[in-house]
Amino acid sequence: MRRVKLDRIDRRILRDLQNDGRMTNVELARRAGISAPPCLRRVRALEEAGFIRGYHADINPDALGFGVTVFAQVGLSSQAEVDLKKFEELVNSWPMVRECNMLAGEYDFLLKIVAEDWDDYQRFLTTKLTAAPNVAHVKSALSIRTSKHTPGVPIDVDSPDIPDSLEDEDEVDEDEPSTRVARR
């Protein structure tokens, strides 16, 4: 796997792709102030290094009939690692669960669940979630509306370069001297 030292151009590429994953490489390169071939190499290096995990369309749930979003706080009877993994595997098999986060605190997991309506969620709750092995209690919170939905992370293009202290010996990319790529 390749590691990339993030410079201003890399951060600009990440920010622009996060805002519009369908942007053409030519437009991305123009915005970053570089030509298209080095831009594509940078994008591929960022993908290989794990900075870019994938590209997704932002689907409107209401347009597909999913009018209800519920956040379910789930407490388990056992927090042994094997039991946590089993619960996570089960959650991954449920398409209605769109996000699963393990928590520190009163509850063990926070699930983001989409459903067609409240009755659809209640069926899921009673037949799947509360019936699941090791689930001790569930507290549901119905989302009234979403006032902010910004996937990803804030990327400050003008922040200082992020040092890559994990690199051993760097190999400099001849076309882009500001990008150091370590090959493993």
XYZ file of N, CA and C in Angstrom:
552
model
N 0.841 -1.177 0.000
C 0.000 0.000 0.000
C 0.887 1.242 0.000
N 0.476 2.257 -0.716
C 1.260 3.482 -0.817
C 0.777 4.490 0.218
N 1.701 5.251 0.760
C 1.361 6.323 1.700
C 1.647 7.652 1.013
N 0.767 8.608 1.224
C 0.896 9.890 0.563
C 1.015 10.978 1.609
N 1.982 11.865 1.442
C 2.087 13.040 2.292
C 1.125 14.067 1.708
N 0.135 14.460 2.499
C -0.879 15.379 2.003
C -0.350 16.809 1.936
N -0.341 17.359 0.735
C -0.001 18.767 0.576
C -1.282 19.525 0.218
N -1.137 20.795 -0.085
C -2.295 21.647 -0.381
C -3.088 21.112 -1.580
N -2.404 20.638 -2.588
C -3.084 20.121 -3.782
C -3.870 18.854 -3.429
N -3.269 17.953 -2.662
C -3.971 16.734 -2.250
C -5.228 17.079 -1.451
N -5.096 18.017 -0.511
C -6.256 18.410 0.301
C -7.338 19.040 -0.568
N -6.935 19.812 -1.568
C -7.905 20.420 -2.482
C -8.626 19.327 -3.277
N -7.881 18.342 -3.752
C -8.474 17.223 -4.487
C -9.477 16.487 -3.598
N -9.081 16.178 -2.367
C -9.977 15.478 -1.448
C -11.233 16.292 -1.166
N -11.068 17.584 -0.909
C -12.231 18.434 -0.627
C -13.172 18.488 -1.821
N -12.624 18.685 -3.020
C -13.464 18.809 -4.208
C -14.170 17.495 -4.537
N -13.478 16.360 -4.400
C -14.121 15.070 -4.649
C -15.178 14.761 -3.594
N -14.929 15.162 -2.351
C -15.910 14.943 -1.297
C -17.184 15.740 -1.588
N -17.033 16.926 -2.146
C -18.191 17.757 -2.473
C -18.900 17.301 -3.733
N -18.160 16.730 -4.685
C -18.747 16.291 -5.949
C -17.926 15.132 -6.505
N -18.312 13.914 -6.145
C -17.582 12.724 -6.569
C -17.689 12.429 -8.056
N -18.586 13.131 -8.764
C -18.739 12.911 -10.207
C -17.941 13.908 -11.030
N -17.196 14.761 -10.365
C -16.393 15.757 -11.075
C -15.407 15.049 -12.005
N -15.263 15.569 -13.198
C -14.306 14.965 -14.136
C -12.889 15.238 -13.656
N -11.971 14.398 -14.092
C -10.570 14.587 -13.743
C -10.045 15.910 -14.294
N -10.525 16.306 -15.468
C -10.088 17.569 -16.077
C -10.510 18.746 -15.203
N -11.760 18.729 -14.724
C -12.245 19.807 -13.856
C -11.525 19.766 -12.514
N -11.313 18.590 -11.979
C -10.601 18.442 -10.712
C -9.185 18.998 -10.829
N -8.504 18.668 -11.919
C -7.143 19.162 -12.153
C -7.140 20.682 -12.290
N -8.117 21.225 -13.022
C -8.203 22.677 -13.191
C -8.338 23.368 -11.837
N -9.214 22.856 -10.997
C -9.426 23.449 -9.668
C -8.186 23.329 -8.787
N -7.449 22.226 -8.951
C -6.248 22.012 -8.134
C -5.039 22.772 -8.673
N -5.162 23.263 -9.910
C -4.065 24.024 -10.496
C -2.954 23.170 -11.070
N -3.289 21.935 -11.466
C -2.304 21.048 -12.077
C -2.916 20.468 -13.347
N -2.110 19.761 -14.140
C -2.629 19.149 -15.361
C -3.324 17.821 -15.019
N -4.076 17.304 -15.975
C -4.896 16.118 -15.736
C -4.108 14.850 -15.390
N -3.006 14.512 -16.104
C -2.311 13.254 -15.760
C -1.779 13.207 -14.325
N -1.086 14.258 -13.828
C -0.643 14.195 -12.431
C -1.819 14.175 -11.448
N -2.915 14.824 -11.819
C -4.100 14.823 -10.954
C -4.637 13.403 -10.812
N -4.734 12.692 -11.923
C -5.218 11.321 -11.879
C -4.285 10.433 -11.057
N -2.966 10.637 -11.195
C -2.015 9.862 -10.385
C -2.212 10.152 -8.901
N -2.448 11.408 -8.569
C -2.678 11.767 -7.165
C -3.955 11.118 -6.637
N -5.017 11.159 -7.432
C -6.276 10.545 -7.003
C -6.063 9.057 -6.761
N -5.394 8.393 -7.668
C -5.140 6.949 -7.498
C -4.291 6.680 -6.261
N -3.286 7.524 -6.009
C -2.446 7.359 -4.816
C -3.283 7.582 -3.552
N -4.188 8.563 -3.576
C -5.058 8.819 -2.419
C -6.012 7.645 -2.192
N -6.486 7.030 -3.268
C -7.339 5.842 -3.142
C -6.545 4.684 -2.542
N -5.362 4.421 -3.089
C -4.536 3.308 -2.618
C -4.094 3.490 -1.173
N -3.890 4.734 -0.762
C -3.461 5.010 0.604
C -4.623 4.980 1.591
N -5.848 4.838 1.091
C -6.999 4.725 1.976
C -7.667 6.037 2.346
N -7.219 7.146 1.770
C -7.879 8.423 2.045
C -9.250 8.474 1.381
N -9.368 7.886 0.201
C -10.645 7.814 -0.514
C -11.112 6.369 -0.437
N -12.255 6.155 0.236
C -12.760 4.799 0.425
C -13.727 4.370 -0.663
N -14.305 5.315 -1.378
C -15.267 4.961 -2.416
C -15.995 6.193 -2.910
N -16.882 5.976 -3.856
C -17.684 7.041 -4.449
C -19.136 6.602 -4.385
N -20.008 7.519 -3.961
C -21.404 7.155 -3.738
C -22.330 8.254 -4.224
N -23.510 7.852 -4.643
C -24.555 8.816 -4.961
C -25.313 9.132 -3.672
N -25.714 10.371 -3.492
C -26.508 10.792 -2.335
C -27.978 10.644 -2.710
N -28.579 9.551 -2.283
C -29.941 9.197 -2.654
C -30.932 9.846 -1.683
N -32.007 10.398 -2.225
C -33.063 10.985 -1.415
C -33.957 9.854 -0.886
N -33.953 9.588 0.427
C -34.738 8.474 0.964
C -36.243 8.633 0.703
N -36.759 9.854 0.825
C -38.188 10.086 0.600
C -38.600 9.712 -0.815
N -37.737 9.992 -1.788
C -38.051 9.694 -3.186
C -38.224 8.195 -3.418
N -37.582 7.380 -2.582
C -37.698 5.928 -2.709
C -38.659 5.327 -1.692
N -39.412 6.188 -0.996
C -40.432 5.704 -0.070
C -39.964 5.442 1.341
N -38.769 5.885 1.702
C -38.278 5.722 3.071
C -38.480 7.038 3.817
N -39.686 7.199 4.387
C -40.065 8.459 5.012
C -39.701 8.585 6.471
N -39.177 7.529 7.062
C -38.882 7.540 8.494
C -37.407 7.208 8.713
N -36.756 8.017 9.540
C -35.402 7.731 9.999
C -35.428 7.658 11.517
N -34.882 6.592 12.051
C -34.871 6.373 13.495
C -33.437 6.120 13.936
N -33.082 6.709 15.064
C -31.797 6.419 15.700
C -32.095 5.532 16.897
N -31.543 4.326 16.874
C -31.794 3.358 17.936
C -30.525 3.174 18.763
N -30.675 3.403 20.056
C -29.577 3.164 20.987
C -29.765 1.755 21.525
N -28.751 0.929 21.334
C -28.863 -0.496 21.660
C -27.895 -0.845 22.781
N -28.424 -1.487 23.810
C -27.604 -2.013 24.898
C -27.554 -3.523 24.803
N -26.372 -4.078 24.931
C -26.195 -5.530 24.865
C -26.025 -6.114 26.262
N -26.361 -7.382 26.405
C -26.177 -8.073 27.681
C -24.708 -8.330 27.963
N -23.947 -8.618 26.901
C -22.524 -8.912 27.043
C -21.732 -8.022 26.094
N -20.638 -7.477 26.603
C -19.755 -6.655 25.772
C -18.447 -7.380 25.460
N -18.447 -8.692 25.588
C -17.267 -9.476 25.207
C -17.038 -9.266 23.714
N -15.795 -9.209 23.307
C -15.469 -8.903 21.909
C -16.172 -9.842 20.931
N -16.251 -11.106 21.255
C -16.911 -12.059 20.367
C -18.394 -11.710 20.214
N -19.039 -11.251 21.287
C -20.454 -10.880 21.226
C -20.654 -9.569 20.472
N -19.733 -8.644 20.634
C -19.804 -7.389 19.881
C -19.691 -7.668 18.385
N -18.751 -8.515 18.011
C -18.553 -8.868 16.596
C -19.786 -9.570 16.023
N -20.376 -10.480 16.786
C -21.576 -11.180 16.318
C -22.711 -10.189 16.074
N -22.871 -9.226 16.983
C -23.926 -8.223 16.801
C -23.646 -7.378 15.555
N -22.402 -6.963 15.380
C -22.049 -6.159 14.203
C -22.294 -6.939 12.908
N -21.970 -8.215 12.894
C -22.217 -9.036 11.708
C -23.714 -9.124 11.407
N -24.522 -9.292 12.455
C -25.967 -9.355 12.278
C -26.497 -8.027 11.740
N -26.045 -6.928 12.315
C -26.474 -5.596 11.868
C -26.113 -5.376 10.398
N -24.942 -5.853 9.985
C -24.526 -5.707 8.588
C -25.441 -6.454 7.618
N -26.202 -7.419 8.096
C -27.119 -8.169 7.234
C -28.483 -7.479 7.097
N -28.728 -6.418 7.850
C -30.020 -5.721 7.821
C -29.928 -4.489 6.929
N -30.532 -4.501 5.749
C -30.452 -3.350 4.841
C -31.037 -2.056 5.408
N -32.020 -2.156 6.286
C -32.631 -0.942 6.848
C -31.658 -0.176 7.738
N -30.680 -0.862 8.295
C -29.680 -0.188 9.136
C -28.639 0.406 8.205
N -28.543 1.727 8.181
C -27.648 2.428 7.274
C -26.322 2.794 7.936
N -26.318 2.921 9.252
C -25.078 3.206 9.987
C -25.118 2.465 11.307
N -23.955 2.031 11.747
C -23.816 1.361 13.041
C -22.533 1.869 13.684
N -22.673 2.475 14.836
C -21.519 2.998 15.565
C -21.480 2.390 16.957
N -20.319 1.830 17.344
C -20.149 1.361 18.708
C -19.851 2.585 19.573
N -20.481 2.637 20.743
C -20.369 3.795 21.616
C -19.679 3.452 22.923
N -19.133 4.472 23.561
C -18.686 4.377 24.944
C -19.764 5.078 25.763
N -20.193 4.461 26.825
C -21.220 5.098 27.644
C -22.345 4.149 27.974
N -23.537 4.715 28.150
C -24.697 3.959 28.599
C -25.146 2.895 27.598
N -25.052 3.203 26.315
C -25.460 2.263 25.270
C -24.227 1.750 24.536
N -24.378 0.581 23.931
C -23.251 -0.034 23.236
C -23.180 0.361 21.765
N -24.341 0.566 21.126
C -24.378 0.894 19.702
C -25.436 1.946 19.420
N -25.162 2.747 18.405
C -26.147 3.678 17.861
C -26.367 3.275 16.413
N -27.610 2.956 16.074
C -27.956 2.545 14.719
C -28.793 3.626 14.052
N -28.496 3.904 12.807
C -29.344 4.773 11.992
C -30.138 3.843 11.080
N -31.463 3.906 11.224
C -32.342 2.974 10.524
C -33.326 3.765 9.673
N -33.508 3.356 8.434
C -34.533 3.958 7.580
C -35.653 2.956 7.387
N -36.879 3.492 7.333
C -38.054 2.644 7.145
C -39.075 3.392 6.299
N -39.996 2.624 5.717
C -41.025 3.259 4.900
C -41.936 4.138 5.752
N -42.298 3.632 6.928
C -43.160 4.383 7.837
C -42.924 3.853 9.250
N -43.654 4.398 10.219
C -43.463 4.003 11.613
C -43.788 2.527 11.822
N -44.861 2.031 11.170
C -45.230 0.621 11.303
C -44.122 -0.296 10.775
N -43.496 0.103 9.675
C -42.384 -0.662 9.105
C -41.238 -0.732 10.109
N -40.924 0.390 10.767
C -39.865 0.397 11.779
C -40.252 -0.498 12.961
N -41.489 -0.410 13.411
C -41.915 -1.218 14.556
C -41.799 -2.715 14.254
N -42.136 -3.104 13.020
C -41.969 -4.519 12.626
C -40.495 -4.914 12.706
N -39.620 -4.056 12.181
C -38.177 -4.330 12.249
C -37.730 -4.420 13.708
N -38.189 -3.489 14.517
C -37.796 -3.442 15.925
C -38.184 -4.731 16.653
N -39.415 -5.176 16.463
C -39.901 -6.330 17.227
C -39.480 -7.675 16.650
N -39.317 -7.752 15.330
C -38.979 -9.058 14.743
C -37.490 -9.267 14.550
N -36.725 -8.196 14.464
C -35.285 -8.328 14.206
C -34.457 -7.804 15.382
N -34.577 -6.508 15.657
C -33.643 -5.872 16.591
C -33.800 -6.379 18.021
N -34.972 -6.255 18.602
C -35.120 -6.706 19.997
C -35.107 -8.225 20.115
N -35.368 -8.919 18.995
C -35.331 -10.384 19.004
C -33.914 -10.931 18.810
N -32.978 -10.063 18.510
C -31.602 -10.495 18.245
C -30.937 -11.006 19.523
N -30.082 -12.016 19.385
C -29.357 -12.511 20.559
C -28.510 -11.402 21.191
N -28.470 -11.403 22.523
C -27.616 -10.494 23.292
C -28.160 -9.072 23.393
N -29.259 -8.722 22.728
C -29.817 -7.365 22.844
C -30.611 -7.291 24.142
N -30.201 -6.393 25.039
C -30.852 -6.238 26.335
C -31.930 -5.167 26.294
N -31.638 -4.037 25.609
C -32.638 -2.964 25.527
C -32.355 -2.064 24.337
N -33.432 -1.437 23.860
C -33.346 -0.529 22.717
C -34.143 0.720 23.055
N -33.557 1.861 22.780
C -34.251 3.138 22.941
C -34.278 3.803 21.573
N -35.482 4.090 21.064
C -35.648 4.641 19.719
C -35.916 6.133 19.772
N -35.302 6.859 18.836
C -35.551 8.289 18.680
C -35.893 8.548 17.221
N -37.107 9.025 16.983
C -37.580 9.316 15.638
C -37.038 10.665 15.189
N -36.403 10.695 14.037
C -35.903 11.946 13.479
C -37.079 12.717 12.883
N -37.244 13.961 13.299
C -38.310 14.812 12.773
C -37.914 15.361 11.406
N -36.696 15.863 11.311
C -36.165 16.342 10.039
C -34.651 16.391 10.143
N -34.022 16.443 8.981
C -32.568 16.583 8.909
C -32.276 18.006 8.452
N -31.653 18.781 9.318
C -31.343 20.167 8.958
C -29.922 20.311 8.422
N -29.099 19.296 8.621
C -27.746 19.302 8.064
C -27.349 17.873 7.747
N -26.853 17.689 6.540
C -26.352 16.379 6.116
C -25.094 16.645 5.298
N -23.947 16.535 5.929
C -22.682 16.790 5.264
C -21.775 15.580 5.467
N -21.757 14.662 4.504
C -20.892 13.490 4.642
C -19.410 13.878 4.644
N -18.592 13.002 5.157
C -17.146 13.230 5.128
C -16.654 14.003 6.334
N -15.558 14.706 6.127
C -14.910 15.465 7.193
C -14.582 16.863 6.683
N -14.419 17.835 7.595
C -13.993 19.162 7.127
C -12.538 19.105 6.673
N -12.279 19.634 5.490
C -10.925 19.622 4.938
C -10.486 21.059 4.721
N -9.473 21.479 5.471
C -8.920 22.819 5.342
C -7.773 22.762 4.342
N -8.023 23.290 3.156
C -7.024 23.252 2.091
C -5.770 24.009 2.489
N -5.919 25.082 3.251
C -4.783 25.943 3.590
C -4.064 25.554 4.873
N -4.421 24.422 5.485
C -3.723 24.008 6.702
C -2.319 23.536 6.342
N -1.415 23.518 7.323
C -0.050 23.044 7.035
C -0.077 21.600 6.556
N 0.945 21.231 5.786
C 1.038 19.858 5.287
C 1.006 18.890 6.458
N 0.333 17.768 6.250
C 0.241 16.735 7.266
C 1.459 15.839 7.128
N 2.316 15.782 8.156
C 3.518 14.946 8.028
C 3.146 13.473 8.007
N 3.874 12.725 7.240
C 3.654 11.289 7.151
C 4.802 10.606 7.873
N 4.678 10.497 9.178
C 5.764 9.943 9.985
C 5.854 8.428 9.851
N 4.904 7.809 9.147
C 4.942 6.356 8.996
C 5.816 5.912 7.834
N 6.256 6.870 7.015
C 7.063 6.509 5.857
C 8.475 6.156 6.296
N 9.052 5.168 5.629
C 10.441 4.828 5.890
C 11.305 5.612 4.919
N 11.389 5.134 3.710
C 12.156 5.826 2.689
C 11.188 6.292 1.627
N 11.237 7.580 1.318
C 10.319 8.159 0.351
C 10.913 8.120 -1.040
N 10.031 7.910 -1.994
C 10.407 7.991 -3.392
C 9.656 9.184 -3.962
N 10.354 10.117 -4.537
C 9.725 11.327 -5.028
C 9.120 11.067 -6.397
N 7.872 11.508 -6.577
C 7.185 11.426 -7.865
C 7.819 12.491 -8.761
N 8.396 12.084 -9.867
C 9.123 12.996 -10.750
C 8.241 14.105 -11.313
N 6.983 13.789 -11.638
C 6.090 14.780 -12.224
C 5.588 15.791 -11.204
N 5.452 15.394 -9.974
C 4.923 16.251 -8.926
C 5.859 16.209 -7.725
N 6.848 17.077 -7.659
C 7.812 17.007 -6.563
C 7.196 17.221 -5.187
N 6.020 17.852 -5.100
C 5.426 18.086 -3.795
C 4.729 16.853 -3.236
N 4.549 15.827 -4.025
C 3.917 14.594 -3.558
C 4.990 13.542 -3.365
N 5.111 13.065 -2.124
C 6.052 12.001 -1.839
C 5.291 10.726 -1.703
N 5.714 9.723 -2.395
C 5.025 8.445 -2.366
C 5.999 7.370 -1.889
N 5.608 6.681 -0.828
C 6.418 5.574 -0.331
C 5.817 4.285 -0.874
N 6.628 3.453 -1.462
C 6.134 2.194 -2.000
C 6.509 1.072 -1.045
N 5.543 0.226 -0.745
C 5.763 -0.893 0.186
C 5.704 -2.191 -0.576
